[in-house]
């Protein structure tokens, strides 16, 4: 414990609030709330208090601490949630998968409603059903309902009264075409009511309608149509059967089950709406040996960001702060929410089912080849956490020209192409692999700092391409590459582990290295196979990007062979037309908007040859 912390511990107040632990770089590594700040914060620094390994590791890294006093424990809880969301502290239990679950939305606010998939309950005028676990299943149900009832899928404004041409869906009998007035508002509304009844679990109505349609098609000898309707009936029956569960018809609850094994906790979340099981979602966390803390953090973070909170949440442990959390959730819902830990009966059976799902999820995760590799990496490199997000960097060039960097991203061992980033080297005029590697990593980390500021100012995180930080960075290269990578991290005043991937004389992965020695990774087969795939993918992407850039530059340079056309004119042409093909296909008049007529004629003649 340093002198800064000693002095601050003396100044802690006897009031509720939030405390923020910081490392030597000033990064917030933990956020917590307390009913009495003085008692809670001091407890971290009392010896022999039975802290688990994760807490002990955190305490080792605490360099400074701050706190914010609040008027009540409820205010402290809300502030804690907001600060965890903003800073994603390293030692807090975090929900890595922050994607919202899919819902079915019926736009009842419109004269002729549509059926859509959405991930946000964002309107009180429309009807929402869910949440569902599988977006694929939601899309299938929506497509089935559209086809069965002829519901429009377009976003045309039908309030103007203007008629437009029928779309393809009308001609293939998948839309009733309200835009042309082929169906009345009343008839369309009846169809929407039937769909709502189906989504509320009243499937007998839609089955009855389809059965009549099937019989009619059969009577008219339209056997192909009758067969299609029969398949729809089977599909609906299958969906309904999957959702059946023995609970009261109007039940509205979530059930949380836990299963622990080794360093991992599996959490299964089951959704029941209107007495029907909508699915189960598995999530995984580091095992802190504190089930109560995990459930409390999950309830705060998940339902703070979730679009819908049910009336009842079944949980596997009694919570010391149950009343406070119920109040927090009830205020979010604007209605009563109960946290229930059942001892017997149907709800206890549902809890056992959720725990069984959590156990099954853990088994599936354990058997994953990527999970084994990630676990071996954590142990081999002595990382504080399993590296869920890994970034790999490579530099590619030809004799010092067209130097580029490429960043690949692997989440839970799998490539995440949507997270890949390309870098053109800006600050080097000659071949320098070390300088290029430093530039790429430093620029990437500075982009993160910029994005973090934008996020704190309220910008949408989905639009911030560098907001996420990796748990681990690999550079394609040896000890000196690792040194420049670590220097870049240090200059950005961040904390990320950096290692190198060394190749043999056949250009294949040989080992992992830091700036001092190699780790003999080949002795750890799962980890070695994983990093080999990562290095190959990164190298291939970097070469592909370099080739693409070089080809573009060579194509651009062919314009310079035209008499009277220099660098500045070439740039003007590309600014106006975008691509070389567009320049080749431009008319004389179009070219004359950028260059004089004689030069425009020479460009046309050049490409005619």
XYZ file of C-alpha atoms in Angstrom:
609
model
C 0.000 0.000 0.000
C 1.537 3.333 -1.050
C 1.374 6.680 0.779
C -1.362 8.048 -1.516
C -3.735 5.231 -0.551
C -2.828 5.458 3.154
C -3.784 9.141 3.244
C -6.991 8.619 1.280
C -8.145 5.756 3.511
C -8.023 8.174 6.455
C -10.272 10.638 4.608
C -13.047 8.206 3.610
C -16.500 9.381 4.799
C -19.251 7.507 6.707
C -21.640 7.959 3.771
C -23.007 5.974 0.830
C -21.297 6.345 -2.516
C -19.185 4.871 -5.280
C -15.432 4.189 -5.184
C -13.047 3.978 -8.157
C -9.767 2.032 -7.983
C -7.006 3.177 -10.390
C -3.716 1.697 -11.611
C -0.401 3.541 -12.046
C -1.483 4.799 -15.502
C -4.633 6.374 -14.068
C -6.910 3.752 -15.648
C -10.003 2.822 -13.635
C -9.649 -0.905 -12.904
C -12.593 -1.384 -10.517
C -15.822 0.405 -9.635
C -17.855 -0.493 -6.556
C -20.655 0.940 -4.451
C -20.952 1.063 -0.678
C -23.561 1.804 1.963
C -20.706 3.191 4.075
C -17.660 4.090 1.972
C -15.178 4.054 4.852
C -15.970 0.477 5.899
C -16.177 -1.036 2.414
C -13.027 0.490 0.913
C -10.845 -0.114 3.971
C -11.852 -3.804 3.970
C -9.778 -4.338 0.799
C -6.554 -3.423 2.600
C -7.039 -5.461 5.784
C -4.796 -8.537 5.787
C -6.120 -12.080 6.231
C -9.674 -11.217 5.159
C -9.964 -14.166 2.773
C -9.910 -12.304 -0.540
C -9.937 -14.544 -3.607
C -7.093 -14.511 -6.165
C -8.806 -12.041 -8.483
C -9.296 -9.485 -5.684
C -5.712 -9.976 -4.470
C -4.438 -9.368 -8.020
C -6.544 -6.211 -8.230
C -5.257 -4.925 -4.885
C -1.664 -5.379 -6.133
C -2.467 -3.054 -9.043
C -4.242 -0.299 -7.073
C -2.126 2.857 -7.187
C -4.797 5.440 -6.369
C -8.476 5.641 -5.489
C -11.283 8.187 -5.641
C -14.871 8.203 -4.461
C -18.154 9.968 -5.136
C -20.587 10.544 -2.261
C -24.317 10.049 -2.963
C -27.479 10.840 -1.005
C -28.626 7.227 -0.857
C -27.588 3.659 -1.562
C -30.013 3.614 -4.526
C -28.229 6.610 -6.083
C -24.917 4.818 -5.511
C -26.208 1.711 -7.288
C -27.385 3.704 -10.333
C -24.098 5.638 -10.497
C -22.105 2.393 -10.173
C -24.001 0.917 -13.166
C -23.298 3.995 -15.283
C -19.597 4.094 -14.395
C -19.092 0.379 -15.108
C -20.806 0.843 -18.474
C -18.631 3.871 -19.274
C -15.222 2.579 -18.163
C -15.480 -1.256 -18.500
C -13.062 -1.743 -15.560
C -10.717 -4.709 -15.824
C -11.665 -6.338 -12.508
C -15.426 -5.824 -12.564
C -17.649 -8.668 -13.729
C -18.578 -7.489 -17.229
C -21.170 -8.620 -19.738
C -18.984 -9.037 -22.829
C -21.933 -9.895 -25.093
C -23.822 -6.595 -25.109
C -26.022 -7.303 -28.127
C -29.737 -6.892 -27.464
C -32.025 -9.872 -27.979
C -34.366 -9.913 -30.976
C -38.063 -9.058 -30.681
C -40.944 -9.289 -33.142
C -42.419 -5.831 -33.666
C -45.874 -5.145 -35.141
C -46.138 -1.487 -36.157
C -49.697 -0.968 -34.898
C -49.006 2.779 -34.966
C -49.317 2.538 -38.780
C -52.569 2.343 -40.747
C -51.412 -0.888 -42.395
C -48.989 -2.433 -39.871
C -45.819 -4.337 -40.774
C -44.060 -7.207 -38.990
C -40.377 -6.544 -38.275
C -37.468 -7.857 -36.258
C -35.990 -5.331 -33.842
C -33.570 -5.350 -30.934
C -35.118 -2.428 -29.055
C -38.526 -1.878 -27.473
C -38.638 1.758 -28.526
C -42.316 2.681 -28.919
C -45.416 2.409 -26.735
C -47.685 2.691 -29.804
C -46.412 -0.534 -31.401
C -46.678 -4.135 -30.137
C -43.598 -6.182 -29.229
C -43.194 -9.914 -28.630
C -40.103 -11.503 -27.118
C -37.299 -11.523 -26.294
C -36.195 -14.472 -28.430
C -32.752 -16.069 -28.390
C -32.361 -16.861 -32.099
C -32.637 -14.095 -34.703
C -32.756 -16.854 -37.342
C -35.917 -18.311 -35.760
C -37.482 -14.840 -35.500
C -36.860 -14.177 -39.200
C -38.436 -17.532 -40.089
C -41.570 -16.794 -38.037
C -41.884 -13.306 -39.559
C -41.527 -14.687 -43.082
C -44.136 -17.362 -42.349
C -46.641 -14.815 -40.994
C -46.090 -12.438 -43.912
C -46.685 -15.207 -46.444
C -49.667 -16.675 -44.593
C -51.473 -13.364 -44.139
C -50.159 -11.273 -47.034
C -48.640 -8.646 -44.726
C -46.646 -5.928 -46.446
C -42.873 -5.789 -45.963
C -42.244 -2.439 -47.708
C -41.751 0.874 -45.901
C -43.927 2.927 -48.247
C -45.929 5.779 -46.745
C -49.544 4.674 -47.283
C -51.104 7.737 -45.642
C -50.784 9.888 -48.791
C -53.528 7.984 -50.626
C -51.382 7.777 -53.765
C -51.436 4.474 -55.614
C -48.168 2.958 -56.787
C -47.276 -0.034 -58.936
C -47.688 -3.475 -57.413
C -44.450 -4.953 -56.119
C -43.081 -8.428 -56.811
C -44.466 -9.765 -53.507
C -48.015 -9.125 -54.736
C -47.444 -11.012 -57.970
C -46.041 -14.042 -56.125
C -49.025 -13.908 -53.726
C -47.027 -12.876 -50.643
C -48.579 -9.423 -50.128
C -52.234 -8.313 -50.109
C -51.085 -5.006 -51.694
C -52.730 -2.378 -49.463
C -50.769 0.292 -51.383
C -53.059 -0.335 -54.402
C -56.221 -0.553 -52.316
C -56.629 -4.281 -53.026
C -57.462 -4.947 -49.356
C -59.527 -2.808 -47.005
C -58.173 -1.390 -43.785
C -60.738 -3.476 -41.862
C -59.779 -6.794 -43.505
C -56.055 -6.044 -43.087
C -56.692 -5.197 -39.423
C -58.415 -8.553 -38.860
C -55.346 -10.324 -40.220
C -53.106 -8.362 -37.852
C -55.368 -9.334 -34.926
C -54.997 -13.012 -35.848
C -51.210 -12.637 -35.970
C -51.185 -10.985 -32.542
C -53.328 -13.850 -31.213
C -50.812 -16.352 -32.591
C -47.849 -14.529 -31.027
C -49.731 -14.408 -27.717
C -49.963 -18.198 -27.836
C -53.475 -18.615 -29.242
C -52.294 -20.868 -32.045
C -55.577 -22.743 -32.467
C -57.103 -19.789 -34.366
C -54.396 -19.646 -36.999
C -54.351 -23.461 -37.322
C -58.127 -23.451 -37.905
C -57.809 -20.816 -40.655
C -54.971 -22.627 -42.405
C -56.817 -25.955 -42.209
C -59.830 -24.414 -43.971
C -57.551 -22.886 -46.619
C -55.858 -26.250 -47.136
C -59.218 -28.015 -47.553
C -60.406 -25.396 -50.029
C -57.211 -25.702 -52.101
C -57.577 -29.481 -52.112
C -61.244 -29.260 -53.209
C -60.178 -27.007 -56.082
C -57.500 -29.562 -57.047
C -54.719 -27.085 -56.180
C -52.636 -29.798 -54.576
C -49.332 -27.904 -54.651
C -50.893 -25.000 -52.737
C -52.549 -27.435 -50.314
C -49.153 -29.031 -49.683
C -47.573 -25.633 -48.950
C -50.336 -24.813 -46.447
C -49.915 -28.250 -44.820
C -46.202 -27.480 -44.336
C -47.087 -24.127 -42.728
C -49.423 -25.884 -40.279
C -46.645 -28.336 -39.383
C -44.183 -25.439 -38.906
C -46.562 -23.571 -36.578
C -47.292 -26.740 -34.584
C -43.542 -27.366 -34.248
C -42.937 -23.805 -33.000
C -45.814 -24.069 -30.520
C -44.615 -27.463 -29.240
C -41.096 -26.130 -28.616
C -42.517 -23.267 -26.560
C -44.717 -25.428 -24.303
C -43.835 -25.484 -20.631
C -46.006 -26.283 -17.624
C -46.566 -22.827 -16.099
C -49.627 -20.566 -15.793
C -50.708 -19.156 -19.164
C -49.980 -15.538 -18.230
C -46.578 -16.179 -16.622
C -44.001 -13.460 -17.317
C -40.611 -14.346 -15.850
C -36.895 -14.840 -16.392
C -35.040 -17.695 -14.701
C -31.304 -17.544 -13.946
C -29.359 -20.769 -13.448
C -25.673 -21.134 -12.536
C -23.110 -23.901 -12.935
C -19.483 -23.584 -11.816
C -16.457 -25.585 -12.865
C -12.837 -24.614 -12.359
C -12.201 -21.014 -13.375
C -15.495 -20.534 -15.217
C -19.122 -19.915 -14.267
C -21.872 -20.624 -16.782
C -25.045 -18.557 -16.443
C -28.192 -19.682 -18.280
C -31.000 -17.158 -18.701
C -34.426 -18.589 -19.650
C -37.242 -16.358 -20.933
C -40.924 -17.184 -20.322
C -43.588 -14.862 -21.756
C -47.354 -15.533 -21.640
C -46.592 -18.994 -20.280
C -44.376 -19.941 -23.234
C -40.660 -20.678 -23.237
C -38.995 -18.320 -25.721
C -35.485 -19.716 -25.329
C -32.380 -19.909 -23.169
C -29.147 -17.926 -23.457
C -25.791 -18.996 -21.988
C -23.158 -16.519 -20.785
C -19.774 -17.201 -19.187
C -17.797 -15.392 -16.486
C -14.567 -15.889 -14.515
C -15.283 -17.829 -11.317
C -14.972 -15.437 -8.371
C -16.256 -18.003 -5.828
C -18.974 -15.489 -4.961
C -22.340 -16.438 -6.482
C -24.147 -13.563 -4.783
C -21.771 -10.950 -6.253
C -22.130 -12.471 -9.733
C -25.953 -12.463 -9.614
C -26.051 -8.897 -8.266
C -23.691 -7.604 -10.977
C -25.588 -9.491 -13.674
C -28.965 -8.098 -12.566
C -27.621 -4.542 -12.502
C -25.809 -4.613 -15.839
C -28.112 -6.849 -17.885
C -31.439 -5.277 -16.962
C -30.028 -1.759 -16.978
C -29.345 -2.259 -20.708
C -32.227 -4.649 -21.485
C -35.331 -3.432 -23.315
C -37.799 -5.412 -21.186
C -37.887 -6.434 -17.525
C -40.348 -9.206 -16.514
C -42.529 -9.187 -13.410
C -40.573 -12.015 -11.785
C -36.898 -12.996 -11.920
C -36.083 -16.396 -10.440
C -32.553 -16.449 -8.979
C -30.481 -19.290 -7.443
C -29.189 -17.462 -4.331
C -30.590 -15.211 -1.639
C -29.293 -11.647 -1.997
C -28.415 -9.424 0.941
C -29.411 -6.423 -1.206
C -32.597 -7.967 -2.631
C -34.898 -5.091 -1.604
C -32.542 -2.473 -3.057
C -32.254 -4.358 -6.357
C -36.038 -4.902 -6.543
C -36.527 -1.177 -6.100
C -33.908 -0.452 -8.791
C -35.511 -2.868 -11.279
C -39.059 -1.702 -10.475
C -38.093 1.896 -11.206
C -36.563 0.808 -14.520
C -39.688 -1.177 -15.455
C -42.132 1.402 -14.052
C -43.912 -1.540 -12.425
C -43.353 -4.067 -9.651
C -40.485 -6.562 -10.092
C -39.874 -9.457 -7.680
C -36.634 -11.378 -7.147
C -37.550 -14.901 -6.038
C -35.336 -17.706 -4.711
C -37.764 -20.666 -4.621
C -37.387 -23.533 -2.140
C -39.940 -25.895 -3.718
C -42.732 -26.165 -6.262
C -42.919 -25.334 -9.973
C -40.544 -22.363 -9.765
C -37.918 -24.556 -8.087
C -38.301 -27.026 -10.980
C -37.793 -24.176 -13.468
C -34.663 -23.107 -11.583
C -33.310 -26.675 -11.835
C -34.024 -26.612 -15.579
C -32.056 -23.350 -15.921
C -29.169 -24.860 -13.927
C -29.242 -27.893 -16.226
C -28.991 -25.542 -19.231
C -26.055 -23.764 -17.564
C -24.305 -27.110 -17.048
C -24.922 -28.128 -20.659
C -23.571 -24.784 -21.876
C -20.414 -25.315 -19.848
C -19.908 -28.779 -21.366
C -20.296 -27.420 -24.888
C -17.895 -24.577 -24.157
C -15.299 -26.923 -22.657
C -15.277 -29.077 -25.754
C -14.633 -26.074 -27.953
C -11.183 -26.342 -29.535
C -10.783 -22.586 -29.288
C -11.578 -22.499 -25.570
C -8.820 -25.006 -24.846
C -6.356 -22.914 -26.840
C -7.341 -19.695 -25.060
C -7.027 -21.356 -21.644
C -3.554 -22.664 -22.545
C -2.539 -19.176 -23.711
C -3.643 -17.669 -20.403
C -1.614 -20.206 -18.426
C 1.445 -20.190 -20.708
C 1.744 -16.389 -20.873
C 0.577 -15.879 -17.251
C -2.215 -13.523 -18.332
C -4.629 -12.135 -15.681
C -7.703 -13.265 -17.675
C -8.506 -15.603 -20.571
C -7.872 -13.420 -23.670
C -11.380 -13.182 -25.132
C -10.371 -10.463 -27.599
C -6.986 -10.820 -29.303
C -5.589 -8.377 -31.865
C -2.799 -9.445 -34.244
C -0.691 -6.960 -36.244
C 1.404 -7.441 -39.380
C 3.303 -5.088 -41.707
C 3.575 -5.614 -45.470
C 5.599 -3.700 -48.080
C 7.590 -4.062 -51.293
C 11.092 -2.679 -50.976
C 9.909 0.106 -48.708
C 7.065 1.190 -51.001
C 3.339 1.072 -50.245
C 3.940 0.169 -46.579
C 0.722 -1.004 -44.915
C -0.312 -2.437 -41.570
C -3.169 -4.794 -40.870
C -4.993 -5.589 -37.633
C -7.025 -8.773 -37.331
C -9.296 -9.464 -34.372
C -10.216 -12.790 -32.795
C -13.083 -12.999 -30.318
C -13.251 -16.201 -28.270
C -10.711 -17.667 -30.703
C -12.818 -17.005 -33.792
C -11.974 -14.444 -36.501
C -14.148 -11.312 -36.312
C -13.767 -9.833 -39.840
C -16.064 -6.926 -39.035
C -13.468 -5.767 -36.491
C -10.463 -5.939 -38.863
C -8.713 -2.606 -39.525
C -6.301 -1.426 -42.244
C -3.565 1.189 -41.855
C -1.585 3.067 -44.500
C 1.733 4.085 -42.982
C 1.818 7.881 -42.799
C 5.019 8.870 -41.049
C 7.741 6.738 -42.708
C 9.331 7.425 -46.081
C 11.564 4.330 -46.079
C 11.363 0.659 -45.066
C 11.371 0.316 -41.275
C 9.323 -2.620 -39.951
C 9.810 -1.583 -36.329
C 8.783 2.013 -36.963
C 5.758 0.870 -38.976
C 4.669 -1.551 -36.238
C 5.001 1.167 -33.604
C 2.971 3.603 -35.719
C 0.127 1.159 -36.369
C -0.294 0.066 -32.729
C 0.085 3.597 -31.369
C -2.472 5.002 -33.843
C -4.906 2.205 -33.008
C -4.619 2.863 -29.251
C -4.965 6.631 -29.685
C -8.116 5.996 -31.732
C -9.382 4.029 -28.712
C -8.752 6.981 -26.410
C -10.568 9.318 -28.836
C -13.500 6.898 -29.123
C -13.680 6.544 -25.342
C -14.055 10.332 -25.007
C -16.778 10.338 -27.691
C -18.570 7.511 -25.882
C -18.465 9.402 -22.591
C -19.966 12.376 -24.431
C -22.910 10.208 -25.471
C -21.991 9.006 -28.967
C -23.430 5.663 -30.130
C -20.825 2.936 -29.303
C -21.786 1.005 -32.467
C -20.309 3.856 -34.523
C -16.999 3.876 -32.642
C -14.684 1.465 -34.481
C -11.827 1.457 -31.954
C -13.721 1.612 -28.656
C -12.982 -1.975 -27.591
C -9.550 -2.731 -26.147
C -7.947 -6.172 -26.595
C -7.053 -8.505 -23.745
C -3.904 -9.448 -25.677
C -1.863 -8.097 -28.618
C 0.268 -10.295 -30.877
C 2.736 -8.737 -33.325
C 4.074 -10.640 -36.321
C 7.766 -10.640 -35.435
C 10.405 -11.234 -32.787
C 11.697 -9.630 -29.606
C 12.375 -6.204 -31.123
C 8.855 -6.076 -32.568
C 7.521 -6.845 -29.081
C 9.606 -3.998 -27.639
C 8.192 -1.418 -30.046
C 4.677 -2.779 -29.434
C 5.106 -2.392 -25.684
C 6.528 1.107 -26.166
C 3.424 2.062 -28.168
C 1.166 0.781 -25.371
C 3.240 2.638 -22.780
C 3.157 5.902 -24.766
C -0.636 5.617 -25.010
C -0.696 5.167 -21.197
C -2.749 1.985 -21.451
C -2.267 -1.527 -20.083
C -2.360 -4.371 -22.630
C -0.102 -7.448 -22.783
C 2.043 -7.643 -25.970
C 3.764 -10.757 -27.354
C 5.333 -11.707 -30.689
C 4.642 -14.565 -33.100
C 7.965 -15.836 -34.476
C 8.180 -17.668 -37.824
C 10.601 -20.370 -38.956
C 12.593 -20.384 -42.224
C 9.531 -21.803 -44.028
C 7.481 -18.783 -42.959
C 5.370 -20.861 -40.551
C 4.674 -20.090 -36.881
C 7.500 -21.344 -34.676
C 6.871 -19.849 -31.228
C 5.555 -17.041 -29.040
C 8.091 -14.562 -27.658
C 8.248 -11.559 -25.389
C 11.167 -9.115 -25.446
C 13.435 -11.535 -23.558
C 12.729 -15.188 -24.393
C 10.548 -17.652 -26.300
C 7.847 -19.725 -24.595
C 8.121 -23.106 -26.390
C 4.485 -22.818 -27.376
C 4.758 -25.914 -29.584
C 4.550 -27.989 -26.401
C 1.000 -26.683 -25.885
C -0.822 -28.038 -28.925
C -4.186 -26.246 -28.571
C -2.545 -22.846 -28.016
C -0.006 -23.435 -30.810
C -2.696 -24.383 -33.335
C -4.739 -21.343 -32.353
C -1.936 -18.778 -32.717
C -0.750 -20.409 -35.956
C -4.188 -19.841 -37.476
C -4.171 -16.282 -36.187
C -0.750 -15.510 -37.661
C -1.641 -17.052 -41.036
C -4.911 -15.129 -41.230
C -3.216 -11.842 -40.344
C -0.347 -12.326 -42.797
C -2.735 -13.244 -45.616
C -4.939 -10.218 -44.949
C -1.935 -7.866 -44.800
C -0.533 -9.209 -48.092
C -3.964 -8.980 -49.736
C -4.376 -5.356 -48.617
C -0.854 -4.487 -49.763
C -1.444 -6.129 -53.155
C -4.737 -4.275 -53.566
C -3.121 -0.946 -52.686
C -0.124 -1.558 -54.949
C -2.346 -2.597 -57.865
C -4.419 0.554 -57.451
C -1.300 2.705 -57.413
C 0.065 1.004 -60.548
C -3.241 1.530 -62.330
C -3.312 5.142 -61.250
C 0.242 5.664 -62.510
C -0.655 4.606 -66.072
C -2.445 7.956 -66.448
C 0.934 9.662 -66.109
C 1.911 8.193 -69.491
C -0.554 10.588 -71.147
C 1.165 13.733 -72.438
C 0.407 16.795 -70.335
C -1.120 14.855 -67.418
C 0.778 15.206 -64.132
C 0.302 14.182 -60.503
C -2.050 17.044 -59.587
C -4.307 16.453 -62.594
C -4.404 12.725 -61.833
C -5.564 13.430 -58.277
C -8.253 15.805 -59.582
C -9.531 13.104 -61.932
C -9.714 10.506 -59.163
C -11.402 12.977 -56.840
C -14.078 13.606 -59.490
C -14.573 10.071 -60.864
C -13.501 7.824 -57.968
C -12.059 4.909 -59.984
C -9.919 4.345 -63.066
C -12.801 2.542 -64.813
C -14.997 5.608 -64.377
C -12.258 7.774 -65.922
C -11.896 5.349 -68.861
C -15.657 5.374 -69.502
C -16.160 9.137 -69.050
C -17.464 11.190 -71.973
C -15.620 14.167 -73.437
C -18.019 16.585 -71.740
C -17.572 14.878 -68.374
C -13.761 14.986 -68.652
C -13.856 18.653 -69.721
C -15.344 19.529 -66.318
C -11.955 18.623 -64.804
C -9.351 19.160 -67.576
C -9.076 21.196 -70.768
C -10.515 19.824 -74.021
C -7.211 18.816 -75.723
C -6.165 16.787 -72.649
C -9.632 15.238 -72.401
C -9.340 14.126 -76.031
C -5.884 12.620 -75.365
C -7.289 10.639 -72.397
C -10.062 9.206 -74.588
C -7.621 8.345 -77.390
C -5.198 6.725 -74.911
C -7.808 4.262 -73.700
C -9.139 3.534 -77.176
C -5.817 1.936 -78.130
